[in-house]
Amino acid sequence: MSRISSILNKTFFSESYRRLLRRSRGSQVINKKKNSQTKVKSFLTSIVKIKKQSGYFLGIFLLLTVLIVHLFQYFTINFESYYQEAEPPIVYDLNNINTVVYTISEIDSYKYINSINVVVGGNDAVRLVEVSPYFMSERFNDISLRTFLNEYSGDEPALMALNSAVSSLLGVRIDRYLLINSSVFDKNYLKIDRNLLNKIKSNEDFLTQEYTEDYAKFNEALFYKNSRLIQMYNLLWNKSKLYPYIKTDMNRPELIQFLSNFRVDKQINYKVLGVEQAIIQESAEKALEFLPNYLIIDESLLGFVDDLDVVAEQAELEIYNASDQRGLASLYNRELQNIGMNVVKYGNYFENEKESVLHLGGEEDLVRFKNSIKAIKQSLRDKIRIEIDKYPYNKTGDLVLVLNF
């Protein structure tokens, strides 16, 4: 057999057979290599897939974490009612709500107002009025706005009274407040300089000098560049800067709408009310008083806080006070004129009324002056009765508003 095999090995057929064997073995080796390469590729692919999936999971986890942090901040804000009832009747859109933002600092439980910003609602640009807290409130016995929360001793809650004080000072309706217990906005605010006070008290001509123009006045260049309200926006949504006490009478949808107004693409217009709109006088008890000059304040806000829909209607309005409260007609005269209404007459009413009444000349006035009527209802918190063609006296205006609360 060995001889036969050796002979066969030398033949053509045996050579062909060996080639065939080599090819078959080579193909087996190649197949093994391909199989091993395929396994390696599938292994690497599975690793990549796992990495991608873990990346997705990590992204989702981070997104959920950020969302949870925001929700935590949002739901831990102290929401409380400004009005006696939990949900007051609202006859305006969320965009039209006027909000005042206070920042306060506490020293030994004594609360100081550091800044007052009124954000006037509207669908166009954000209108921001910054008010010096050193103004005195004539409506509340000349209490300084800065120390109002400590000195006020009336029956209504102090924040309600403070809102009324700011509203009457500006002649602008206030709907909601946002109170932040921090001094984050006070960095660029000019503090009272005691040496400056002494110079003012000892030299009457000192007030006429040019550099006293900056006394208790906002640095407008810094204000425009570093809006404190933009900082407030960041404060509310940035965990690292969130201060422990934020109180507001807004409901949650109103707060979201308020914050959404301060987008990057939205224009923000400013008015700053300080010493230029004040009558400065020396007081023995308070050293120096900043009494509001209403004429100059109204001139400063002319065309800034108006409602274009109200302006377009050009309604002529008479306002009368039928209550025992002094100054109501004057207060609402300023407020309604500032939004663009044409007040032709105001004063005391001829007789007592049990409630506030808006008199219209006819049914057509409901359509003709619908925006003016809506604005009046907003100012009076919807606590008003509308009468058509029942006004008993002669009138010169299209509408007659009789006030009694």
mmCIF file of C-alpha atoms in Angstrom:
data_model
loop_
_atom_site.group_PDB
_atom_site.id
_atom_site.type_symbol
_atom_site.label_atom_id
_atom_site.label_comp_id
_atom_site.label_asym_id
_atom_site.label_seq_id
_atom_site.Cartn_x
_atom_site.Cartn_y
_atom_site.Cartn_z
ATOM 1 C CA MET A 1 0.000 0.000 0.000
ATOM 2 C CA SER A 2 2.817 2.341 0.771
ATOM 3 C CA ARG A 3 4.285 1.746 -2.675
ATOM 4 C CA ILE A 4 0.923 2.368 -4.315
ATOM 5 C CA SER A 5 0.446 5.579 -2.384
ATOM 6 C CA SER A 6 3.915 6.759 -3.251
ATOM 7 C CA ILE A 7 3.251 6.017 -6.909
ATOM 8 C CA LEU A 8 -0.043 7.849 -6.759
ATOM 9 C CA ASN A 9 1.660 10.758 -5.104
ATOM 10 C CA LYS A 10 3.832 11.139 -8.136
ATOM 11 C CA THR A 11 0.954 11.052 -10.624
ATOM 12 C CA PHE A 12 -0.904 14.028 -12.120
ATOM 13 C CA PHE A 13 -4.102 13.083 -10.344
ATOM 14 C CA SER A 14 -2.459 12.990 -6.919
ATOM 15 C CA GLU A 15 -1.089 16.509 -7.500
ATOM 16 C CA SER A 16 -4.522 17.713 -8.453
ATOM 17 C CA TYR A 17 -5.952 16.062 -5.397
ATOM 18 C CA ARG A 18 -3.426 17.804 -3.159
ATOM 19 C CA ARG A 19 -4.297 21.130 -4.753
ATOM 20 C CA LEU A 20 -7.940 20.414 -4.061
ATOM 21 C CA LEU A 21 -7.164 19.576 -0.450
ATOM 22 C CA ARG A 22 -5.112 22.748 -0.031
ATOM 23 C CA ARG A 23 -7.912 24.839 -1.512
ATOM 24 C CA SER A 24 -10.511 23.269 0.718
ATOM 25 C CA ARG A 25 -8.302 23.801 3.784
ATOM 26 C CA GLY A 26 -7.597 27.393 2.685
ATOM 27 C CA SER A 27 -11.266 28.094 2.282
ATOM 28 C CA GLN A 28 -11.863 26.720 5.762
ATOM 29 C CA VAL A 29 -9.152 29.016 7.148
ATOM 30 C CA ILE A 30 -10.589 31.998 5.240
ATOM 31 C CA ASN A 31 -14.065 31.179 6.488
ATOM 32 C CA LYS A 32 -12.735 30.937 10.033
ATOM 33 C CA LYS A 33 -11.018 34.337 9.608
ATOM 34 C CA LYS A 34 -14.203 35.832 8.168
ATOM 35 C CA ASN A 35 -16.244 34.389 11.003
ATOM 36 C CA SER A 36 -13.827 35.761 13.581
ATOM 37 C CA GLN A 37 -13.809 39.172 11.856
ATOM 38 C CA THR A 38 -17.605 39.157 11.749
ATOM 39 C CA LYS A 39 -17.724 38.360 15.452
ATOM 40 C CA VAL A 40 -15.293 41.193 16.206
ATOM 41 C CA LYS A 41 -17.329 43.617 14.084
ATOM 42 C CA SER A 42 -20.579 42.590 15.729
ATOM 43 C CA PHE A 43 -18.924 42.941 19.122
ATOM 44 C CA LEU A 44 -17.654 46.435 18.300
ATOM 45 C CA THR A 45 -21.041 47.378 16.832
ATOM 46 C CA SER A 46 -22.784 46.248 20.003
ATOM 47 C CA ILE A 47 -20.356 48.353 22.060
ATOM 48 C CA VAL A 48 -21.080 51.408 19.884
ATOM 49 C CA LYS A 49 -24.810 50.792 20.221
ATOM 50 C CA ILE A 50 -24.455 50.510 23.981
ATOM 51 C CA LYS A 51 -22.477 53.772 24.039
ATOM 52 C CA LYS A 52 -25.109 55.511 21.923
ATOM 53 C CA GLN A 53 -27.898 54.173 24.100
ATOM 54 C CA SER A 54 -26.037 55.180 27.249
ATOM 55 C CA GLY A 55 -25.515 58.629 25.687
ATOM 56 C CA TYR A 56 -29.236 58.883 25.027
ATOM 57 C CA PHE A 57 -30.003 57.727 28.553
ATOM 58 C CA LEU A 58 -27.485 60.220 29.963
ATOM 59 C CA GLY A 59 -29.003 63.053 27.917
ATOM 60 C CA ILE A 60 -32.514 62.103 29.020
ATOM 61 C CA PHE A 61 -31.319 61.853 32.620
ATOM 62 C CA LEU A 62 -29.707 65.300 32.493
ATOM 63 C CA LEU A 63 -32.819 66.768 30.860
ATOM 64 C CA LEU A 64 -35.048 65.262 33.530
ATOM 65 C CA THR A 65 -32.689 66.513 36.244
ATOM 66 C CA VAL A 66 -32.830 70.081 34.899
ATOM 67 C CA LEU A 67 -36.617 69.827 34.589
ATOM 68 C CA ILE A 68 -36.948 68.551 38.154
ATOM 69 C CA VAL A 69 -34.739 71.387 39.458
ATOM 70 C CA HIS A 70 -36.865 73.987 37.626
ATOM 71 C CA LEU A 71 -40.081 72.401 38.845
ATOM 72 C CA PHE A 72 -38.718 72.344 42.388
ATOM 73 C CA GLN A 73 -37.852 76.041 42.200
ATOM 74 C CA TYR A 74 -41.177 76.839 40.587
ATOM 75 C CA PHE A 75 -43.360 74.987 43.062
ATOM 76 C CA THR A 76 -41.435 76.171 46.121
ATOM 77 C CA ILE A 77 -42.145 79.820 45.300
ATOM 78 C CA ASN A 78 -44.533 81.214 47.881
ATOM 79 C CA PHE A 79 -47.798 81.894 46.032
ATOM 80 C CA GLU A 80 -50.364 83.756 48.088
ATOM 81 C CA SER A 81 -53.467 85.756 47.347
ATOM 82 C CA TYR A 82 -53.246 89.542 47.206
ATOM 83 C CA TYR A 83 -56.988 89.951 47.319
ATOM 84 C CA GLN A 84 -59.359 88.670 49.971
ATOM 85 C CA GLU A 85 -60.889 86.106 47.631
ATOM 86 C CA ALA A 86 -58.645 83.344 46.314
ATOM 87 C CA GLU A 87 -59.275 84.025 42.631
ATOM 88 C CA PRO A 88 -60.419 87.594 41.910
ATOM 89 C CA PRO A 89 -62.424 88.210 38.741
ATOM 90 C CA ILE A 90 -59.943 88.963 35.977
ATOM 91 C CA VAL A 91 -61.304 90.838 32.964
ATOM 92 C CA TYR A 92 -57.988 91.212 31.181
ATOM 93 C CA ASP A 93 -55.584 88.952 29.356
ATOM 94 C CA LEU A 94 -52.454 87.623 31.045
ATOM 95 C CA ASN A 95 -50.368 89.887 28.809
ATOM 96 C CA ASN A 96 -52.122 92.979 30.187
ATOM 97 C CA ILE A 97 -51.331 92.407 33.851
ATOM 98 C CA ASN A 98 -49.252 95.167 35.473
ATOM 99 C CA THR A 99 -46.764 93.672 37.927
ATOM 100 C CA VAL A 100 -44.645 95.412 40.541
ATOM 101 C CA VAL A 101 -41.401 93.704 41.562
ATOM 102 C CA TYR A 102 -39.959 94.537 44.976
ATOM 103 C CA THR A 103 -36.572 93.504 46.281
ATOM 104 C CA ILE A 104 -36.054 93.807 50.004
ATOM 105 C CA SER A 105 -33.287 93.200 52.505
ATOM 106 C CA GLU A 106 -33.797 92.397 56.164
ATOM 107 C CA ILE A 107 -31.582 93.696 58.953
ATOM 108 C CA ASP A 108 -32.603 92.487 62.417
ATOM 109 C CA SER A 109 -36.135 91.760 61.111
ATOM 110 C CA TYR A 110 -36.351 95.337 59.769
ATOM 111 C CA LYS A 111 -37.322 95.261 56.086
ATOM 112 C CA TYR A 112 -35.923 97.781 53.628
ATOM 113 C CA ILE A 113 -37.209 98.155 50.067
ATOM 114 C CA ASN A 114 -34.136 98.161 47.820
ATOM 115 C CA SER A 115 -35.812 98.526 44.435
ATOM 116 C CA ILE A 116 -39.251 98.940 42.899
ATOM 117 C CA ASN A 117 -39.853 97.928 39.281
ATOM 118 C CA VAL A 118 -43.256 98.149 37.608
ATOM 119 C CA VAL A 119 -43.678 95.994 34.509
ATOM 120 C CA VAL A 120 -46.513 97.401 32.416
ATOM 121 C CA GLY A 121 -48.371 94.697 30.522
ATOM 122 C CA GLY A 122 -48.909 94.686 26.778
ATOM 123 C CA ASN A 123 -48.441 92.626 23.638
ATOM 124 C CA ASP A 124 -45.561 94.633 22.195
ATOM 125 C CA ALA A 125 -42.333 95.600 23.974
ATOM 126 C CA VAL A 126 -41.881 95.133 27.701
ATOM 127 C CA ARG A 127 -42.340 98.487 29.441
ATOM 128 C CA LEU A 128 -40.411 98.806 32.662
ATOM 129 C CA VAL A 129 -40.716 101.711 35.123
ATOM 130 C CA GLU A 130 -38.164 101.820 37.929
ATOM 131 C CA VAL A 131 -39.209 103.921 40.907
ATOM 132 C CA SER A 132 -36.927 105.315 43.579
ATOM 133 C CA PRO A 133 -37.848 103.790 46.963
ATOM 134 C CA TYR A 134 -36.962 107.120 48.586
ATOM 135 C CA PHE A 135 -40.241 108.666 47.408
ATOM 136 C CA MET A 136 -42.722 109.538 50.154
ATOM 137 C CA SER A 137 -46.292 108.268 49.874
ATOM 138 C CA GLU A 138 -48.670 111.184 50.378
ATOM 139 C CA ARG A 139 -51.603 108.780 50.339
ATOM 140 C CA PHE A 140 -50.240 107.064 53.469
ATOM 141 C CA ASN A 141 -49.132 109.903 55.741
ATOM 142 C CA ASP A 142 -45.845 110.604 53.945
ATOM 143 C CA ILE A 143 -44.344 107.201 54.755
ATOM 144 C CA SER A 144 -41.177 106.495 52.778
ATOM 145 C CA LEU A 145 -41.603 103.640 50.320
ATOM 146 C CA ARG A 146 -38.225 102.301 51.431
ATOM 147 C CA THR A 147 -39.404 101.743 55.024
ATOM 148 C CA PHE A 148 -43.110 101.306 54.255
ATOM 149 C CA LEU A 149 -43.311 97.664 55.399
ATOM 150 C CA ASN A 150 -42.112 98.694 58.867
ATOM 151 C CA GLU A 151 -43.953 101.999 59.365
ATOM 152 C CA TYR A 152 -47.382 101.201 57.920
ATOM 153 C CA SER A 153 -50.008 100.492 60.596
ATOM 154 C CA GLY A 154 -53.335 100.466 58.750
ATOM 155 C CA ASP A 155 -56.059 97.834 58.623
ATOM 156 C CA GLU A 156 -55.247 96.277 55.254
ATOM 157 C CA PRO A 157 -52.153 94.072 54.743
ATOM 158 C CA ALA A 158 -48.948 96.072 54.352
ATOM 159 C CA LEU A 159 -48.194 94.752 50.850
ATOM 160 C CA MET A 160 -51.674 95.704 49.653
ATOM 161 C CA ALA A 161 -51.155 99.198 51.016
ATOM 162 C CA LEU A 162 -47.672 99.384 49.471
ATOM 163 C CA ASN A 163 -49.096 98.446 46.072
ATOM 164 C CA SER A 164 -51.726 101.154 46.468
ATOM 165 C CA ALA A 165 -49.006 103.645 47.402
ATOM 166 C CA VAL A 166 -46.971 102.829 44.274
ATOM 167 C CA SER A 167 -50.105 102.877 42.107
ATOM 168 C CA SER A 168 -51.204 106.306 43.357
ATOM 169 C CA LEU A 169 -47.665 107.693 43.016
ATOM 170 C CA LEU A 170 -47.380 106.637 39.367
ATOM 171 C CA GLY A 171 -51.014 106.867 38.338
ATOM 172 C CA VAL A 172 -50.668 103.306 37.009
ATOM 173 C CA ARG A 173 -52.882 100.347 37.866
ATOM 174 C CA ILE A 174 -51.100 97.603 39.846
ATOM 175 C CA ASP A 175 -52.465 94.063 39.521
ATOM 176 C CA ARG A 176 -49.823 91.756 41.008
ATOM 177 C CA TYR A 177 -46.620 91.862 43.025
ATOM 178 C CA LEU A 178 -43.454 89.781 43.155
ATOM 179 C CA LEU A 179 -41.373 90.134 46.330
ATOM 180 C CA ILE A 180 -37.775 88.898 46.439
ATOM 181 C CA ASN A 181 -35.979 88.888 49.761
ATOM 182 C CA SER A 182 -32.464 89.671 48.620
ATOM 183 C CA SER A 183 -30.220 92.587 47.774
ATOM 184 C CA VAL A 184 -29.242 91.252 44.356
ATOM 185 C CA PHE A 185 -30.599 94.342 42.601
ATOM 186 C CA ASP A 186 -28.984 96.824 44.943
ATOM 187 C CA LYS A 187 -25.437 96.666 43.551
ATOM 188 C CA ASN A 188 -25.663 99.680 41.235
ATOM 189 C CA TYR A 189 -28.105 101.703 43.303
ATOM 190 C CA LEU A 190 -26.810 104.952 44.724
ATOM 191 C CA LYS A 191 -27.078 104.830 48.512
ATOM 192 C CA ILE A 192 -27.737 107.913 50.608
ATOM 193 C CA ASP A 193 -24.446 109.537 51.567
ATOM 194 C CA ARG A 194 -24.606 110.955 55.103
ATOM 195 C CA ASN A 195 -21.933 113.539 54.315
ATOM 196 C CA LEU A 196 -23.992 114.637 51.342
ATOM 197 C CA LEU A 197 -27.044 114.974 53.579
ATOM 198 C CA ASN A 198 -25.121 117.201 55.976
ATOM 199 C CA LYS A 199 -23.940 119.415 53.102
ATOM 200 C CA ILE A 200 -27.484 119.724 51.778
ATOM 201 C CA LYS A 201 -28.803 120.641 55.223
ATOM 202 C CA SER A 202 -26.113 123.273 55.777
ATOM 203 C CA ASN A 203 -26.145 124.851 52.310
ATOM 204 C CA GLU A 204 -29.341 125.614 50.418
ATOM 205 C CA ASP A 205 -27.451 126.302 47.183
ATOM 206 C CA PHE A 206 -25.936 122.844 47.239
ATOM 207 C CA LEU A 207 -29.005 121.350 45.554
ATOM 208 C CA THR A 208 -28.520 123.556 42.516
ATOM 209 C CA GLN A 209 -25.030 122.248 41.799
ATOM 210 C CA GLU A 210 -24.688 119.894 38.883
ATOM 211 C CA TYR A 211 -23.279 116.877 40.704
ATOM 212 C CA THR A 212 -26.254 116.726 43.063
ATOM 213 C CA GLU A 213 -28.328 115.691 40.052
ATOM 214 C CA ASP A 214 -27.059 112.173 40.729
ATOM 215 C CA TYR A 215 -28.218 112.184 44.311
ATOM 216 C CA ALA A 216 -30.681 109.314 44.908
ATOM 217 C CA LYS A 217 -30.959 108.968 41.153
ATOM 218 C CA PHE A 218 -30.348 105.792 39.203
ATOM 219 C CA ASN A 219 -27.215 105.446 37.127
ATOM 220 C CA GLU A 220 -29.044 105.076 33.832
ATOM 221 C CA ALA A 221 -26.062 103.825 31.808
ATOM 222 C CA LEU A 222 -25.490 100.976 34.242
ATOM 223 C CA PHE A 223 -29.203 100.366 34.446
ATOM 224 C CA TYR A 224 -29.623 99.970 30.699
ATOM 225 C CA LYS A 225 -26.564 97.739 30.496
ATOM 226 C CA ASN A 226 -27.351 95.527 33.483
ATOM 227 C CA SER A 227 -31.090 95.506 33.948
ATOM 228 C CA ARG A 228 -31.920 94.365 37.426
ATOM 229 C CA LEU A 229 -35.082 92.740 36.134
ATOM 230 C CA ILE A 230 -33.055 90.599 33.750
ATOM 231 C CA GLN A 231 -31.019 89.570 36.789
ATOM 232 C CA MET A 232 -34.284 88.758 38.523
ATOM 233 C CA TYR A 233 -35.240 86.512 35.605
ATOM 234 C CA ASN A 234 -31.945 84.647 35.945
ATOM 235 C CA LEU A 235 -32.392 84.564 39.693
ATOM 236 C CA LEU A 236 -35.695 82.728 39.464
ATOM 237 C CA TRP A 237 -34.453 79.988 37.155
ATOM 238 C CA ASN A 238 -30.811 79.600 38.162
ATOM 239 C CA LYS A 239 -30.401 77.160 41.041
ATOM 240 C CA SER A 240 -27.068 78.625 42.128
ATOM 241 C CA LYS A 241 -28.614 82.091 42.551
ATOM 242 C CA LEU A 242 -32.034 81.143 43.880
ATOM 243 C CA TYR A 243 -32.693 83.012 47.104
ATOM 244 C CA PRO A 244 -34.750 81.272 49.734
ATOM 245 C CA TYR A 245 -37.723 83.585 49.822
ATOM 246 C CA ILE A 246 -39.742 84.623 46.801
ATOM 247 C CA LYS A 247 -43.334 85.617 47.465
ATOM 248 C CA THR A 248 -45.970 86.553 44.913
ATOM 249 C CA ASP A 249 -49.717 86.905 44.565
ATOM 250 C CA MET A 250 -49.545 85.720 40.945
ATOM 251 C CA ASN A 251 -50.971 82.359 40.121
ATOM 252 C CA ARG A 252 -48.660 79.954 38.317
ATOM 253 C CA PRO A 253 -49.838 80.662 34.738
ATOM 254 C CA GLU A 254 -49.393 84.386 35.374
ATOM 255 C CA LEU A 255 -45.850 83.867 36.657
ATOM 256 C CA ILE A 256 -44.934 81.809 33.590
ATOM 257 C CA GLN A 257 -46.409 84.484 31.318
ATOM 258 C CA PHE A 258 -44.527 87.176 33.246
ATOM 259 C CA LEU A 259 -41.186 85.392 32.890
ATOM 260 C CA SER A 260 -41.783 84.640 29.219
ATOM 261 C CA ASN A 261 -41.955 88.391 28.557
ATOM 262 C CA PHE A 262 -38.212 88.665 29.168
ATOM 263 C CA ARG A 263 -37.033 86.761 26.147
ATOM 264 C CA VAL A 264 -33.828 87.701 24.394
ATOM 265 C CA ASP A 265 -35.719 88.705 21.253
ATOM 266 C CA LYS A 266 -38.133 91.009 23.080
ATOM 267 C CA GLN A 267 -37.522 94.733 23.280
ATOM 268 C CA ILE A 268 -37.452 96.256 26.772
ATOM 269 C CA ASN A 269 -38.204 99.972 27.187
ATOM 270 C CA TYR A 270 -37.245 101.802 30.384
ATOM 271 C CA LYS A 271 -38.378 104.769 32.394
ATOM 272 C CA VAL A 272 -36.565 105.756 35.562
ATOM 273 C CA LEU A 273 -38.272 107.950 38.170
ATOM 274 C CA GLY A 274 -36.014 109.504 40.795
ATOM 275 C CA VAL A 275 -34.963 112.926 42.000
ATOM 276 C CA GLU A 276 -35.914 114.687 38.749
ATOM 277 C CA GLN A 277 -39.581 113.847 39.387
ATOM 278 C CA ALA A 278 -39.474 114.765 43.088
ATOM 279 C CA ILE A 279 -39.897 117.840 45.235
ATOM 280 C CA ILE A 280 -37.016 117.681 47.722
ATOM 281 C CA GLN A 281 -37.524 119.321 51.075
ATOM 282 C CA GLU A 282 -35.903 119.104 54.482
ATOM 283 C CA SER A 283 -37.846 117.591 57.341
ATOM 284 C CA ALA A 284 -36.883 117.858 60.997
ATOM 285 C CA GLU A 285 -37.883 114.244 61.635
ATOM 286 C CA LYS A 286 -36.746 112.575 58.414
ATOM 287 C CA ALA A 287 -33.832 114.835 57.420
ATOM 288 C CA LEU A 288 -34.781 114.834 53.747
ATOM 289 C CA GLU A 289 -38.037 114.038 51.964
ATOM 290 C CA PHE A 290 -38.669 113.158 48.336
ATOM 291 C CA LEU A 291 -42.260 114.188 47.658
ATOM 292 C CA PRO A 292 -43.625 113.178 44.244
ATOM 293 C CA ASN A 293 -44.135 115.897 41.660
ATOM 294 C CA TYR A 294 -47.181 114.387 39.962
ATOM 295 C CA LEU A 295 -47.134 116.814 37.049
ATOM 296 C CA ILE A 296 -43.581 115.813 36.084
ATOM 297 C CA ILE A 297 -44.273 112.120 36.770
ATOM 298 C CA ASP A 298 -47.259 112.209 34.415
ATOM 299 C CA GLU A 299 -45.187 114.026 31.795
ATOM 300 C CA SER A 300 -42.459 111.391 32.139
ATOM 301 C CA LEU A 301 -44.959 108.565 31.611
ATOM 302 C CA LEU A 302 -46.916 110.312 28.844
ATOM 303 C CA GLY A 303 -47.305 107.873 25.966
ATOM 304 C CA PHE A 304 -45.269 105.232 27.793
ATOM 305 C CA VAL A 305 -47.962 103.323 29.710
ATOM 306 C CA ASP A 306 -50.883 104.042 27.388
ATOM 307 C CA ASP A 307 -53.217 101.504 25.809
ATOM 308 C CA LEU A 308 -53.321 102.108 22.050
ATOM 309 C CA ASP A 309 -56.792 100.558 21.761
ATOM 310 C CA VAL A 310 -58.096 103.048 24.323
ATOM 311 C CA VAL A 311 -56.305 105.961 22.645
ATOM 312 C CA ALA A 312 -57.859 105.059 19.288
ATOM 313 C CA GLU A 313 -61.418 105.293 20.655
ATOM 314 C CA GLN A 314 -60.954 108.870 21.971
ATOM 315 C CA ALA A 315 -63.716 108.454 24.550
ATOM 316 C CA GLU A 316 -64.487 111.554 26.618
ATOM 317 C CA LEU A 317 -64.928 110.674 30.271
ATOM 318 C CA GLU A 318 -66.285 112.421 33.356
ATOM 319 C CA ILE A 319 -65.204 111.106 36.777
ATOM 320 C CA TYR A 320 -67.001 111.862 40.041
ATOM 321 C CA ASN A 321 -66.340 110.792 43.619
ATOM 322 C CA ALA A 322 -69.535 109.789 45.431
ATOM 323 C CA SER A 323 -67.797 108.277 48.477
ATOM 324 C CA ASP A 324 -66.404 109.548 51.761
ATOM 325 C CA GLN A 325 -62.838 108.810 50.624
ATOM 326 C CA ARG A 326 -60.927 111.896 49.576
ATOM 327 C CA GLY A 327 -58.999 112.048 46.325
ATOM 328 C CA LEU A 328 -60.657 109.138 44.475
ATOM 329 C CA ALA A 329 -61.642 111.212 41.454
ATOM 330 C CA SER A 330 -58.145 112.699 41.205
ATOM 331 C CA LEU A 331 -56.530 109.258 41.561
ATOM 332 C CA TYR A 332 -58.576 107.658 38.780
ATOM 333 C CA ASN A 333 -58.272 110.779 36.654
ATOM 334 C CA ARG A 334 -54.484 110.268 36.518
ATOM 335 C CA GLU A 335 -54.696 106.507 36.079
ATOM 336 C CA LEU A 336 -57.204 106.611 33.217
ATOM 337 C CA GLN A 337 -55.550 109.577 31.502
ATOM 338 C CA ASN A 338 -52.186 107.795 31.613
ATOM 339 C CA ILE A 339 -53.583 104.880 29.599
ATOM 340 C CA GLY A 340 -54.903 107.304 26.975
ATOM 341 C CA MET A 341 -58.435 108.215 28.030
ATOM 342 C CA ASN A 342 -59.643 111.791 27.546
ATOM 343 C CA VAL A 343 -60.937 112.971 30.951
ATOM 344 C CA VAL A 344 -62.919 116.175 30.397
ATOM 345 C CA LYS A 345 -64.132 116.724 33.964
ATOM 346 C CA TYR A 346 -63.615 115.277 37.451
ATOM 347 C CA GLY A 347 -64.644 116.188 40.985
ATOM 348 C CA ASN A 348 -67.185 115.340 43.681
ATOM 349 C CA TYR A 349 -70.609 113.887 42.862
ATOM 350 C CA PHE A 350 -73.900 115.580 43.632
ATOM 351 C CA GLU A 351 -75.323 112.764 45.765
ATOM 352 C CA ASN A 352 -74.311 109.479 47.359
ATOM 353 C CA GLU A 353 -74.134 106.239 45.401
ATOM 354 C CA LYS A 354 -74.077 102.783 46.963
ATOM 355 C CA GLU A 355 -71.659 101.407 44.382
ATOM 356 C CA SER A 356 -69.525 102.474 41.434
ATOM 357 C CA VAL A 357 -71.520 103.063 38.256
ATOM 358 C CA LEU A 358 -70.460 103.668 34.651
ATOM 359 C CA HIS A 359 -73.116 105.556 32.696
ATOM 360 C CA LEU A 360 -73.324 105.078 28.917
ATOM 361 C CA GLY A 361 -75.340 107.184 26.482
ATOM 362 C CA GLY A 362 -76.794 104.219 24.568
ATOM 363 C CA GLU A 363 -76.420 100.580 23.548
ATOM 364 C CA GLU A 364 -74.105 101.545 20.692
ATOM 365 C CA ASP A 365 -71.505 102.772 23.232
ATOM 366 C CA LEU A 366 -70.917 99.165 24.304
ATOM 367 C CA VAL A 367 -69.339 98.554 20.900
ATOM 368 C CA ARG A 368 -68.039 102.036 20.173
ATOM 369 C CA PHE A 369 -66.082 102.309 23.450
ATOM 370 C CA LYS A 370 -65.555 98.630 24.271
ATOM 371 C CA ASN A 371 -61.823 99.004 25.014
ATOM 372 C CA SER A 372 -62.369 102.077 27.189
ATOM 373 C CA ILE A 373 -65.096 100.253 29.113
ATOM 374 C CA LYS A 374 -62.794 97.260 29.529
ATOM 375 C CA ALA A 375 -60.005 99.526 30.840
ATOM 376 C CA ILE A 376 -62.350 101.121 33.393
ATOM 377 C CA LYS A 377 -63.507 97.689 34.551
ATOM 378 C CA GLN A 378 -59.884 96.614 34.926
ATOM 379 C CA SER A 379 -59.053 99.660 37.032
ATOM 380 C CA LEU A 380 -62.010 99.005 39.329
ATOM 381 C CA ARG A 381 -61.364 95.225 39.559
ATOM 382 C CA ASP A 382 -64.679 94.625 37.803
ATOM 383 C CA LYS A 383 -66.547 96.054 40.824
ATOM 384 C CA ILE A 384 -68.782 98.318 38.781
ATOM 385 C CA ARG A 385 -72.321 98.411 37.443
ATOM 386 C CA ILE A 386 -73.037 99.624 33.899
ATOM 387 C CA GLU A 387 -76.138 101.769 33.300
ATOM 388 C CA ILE A 388 -77.369 102.709 29.818
ATOM 389 C CA ASP A 389 -79.193 106.002 29.165
ATOM 390 C CA LYS A 390 -80.090 106.561 32.837
ATOM 391 C CA TYR A 391 -77.793 109.426 33.821
ATOM 392 C CA PRO A 392 -80.031 112.034 35.527
ATOM 393 C CA TYR A 393 -77.884 115.144 34.930
ATOM 394 C CA ASN A 394 -76.442 117.044 32.012
ATOM 395 C CA LYS A 395 -73.115 115.728 30.802
ATOM 396 C CA THR A 396 -70.381 116.711 28.379
ATOM 397 C CA GLY A 397 -68.549 113.379 28.182
ATOM 398 C CA ASP A 398 -69.422 110.189 26.331
ATOM 399 C CA LEU A 399 -69.027 108.188 29.548
ATOM 400 C CA VAL A 400 -69.646 109.154 33.169
ATOM 401 C CA LEU A 401 -67.911 107.243 35.958
ATOM 402 C CA VAL A 402 -69.321 107.613 39.481
ATOM 403 C CA LEU A 403 -67.034 106.129 42.143
ATOM 404 C CA ASN A 404 -67.965 104.596 45.481
ATOM 405 C CA PHE A 405 -66.270 101.682 47.271
#
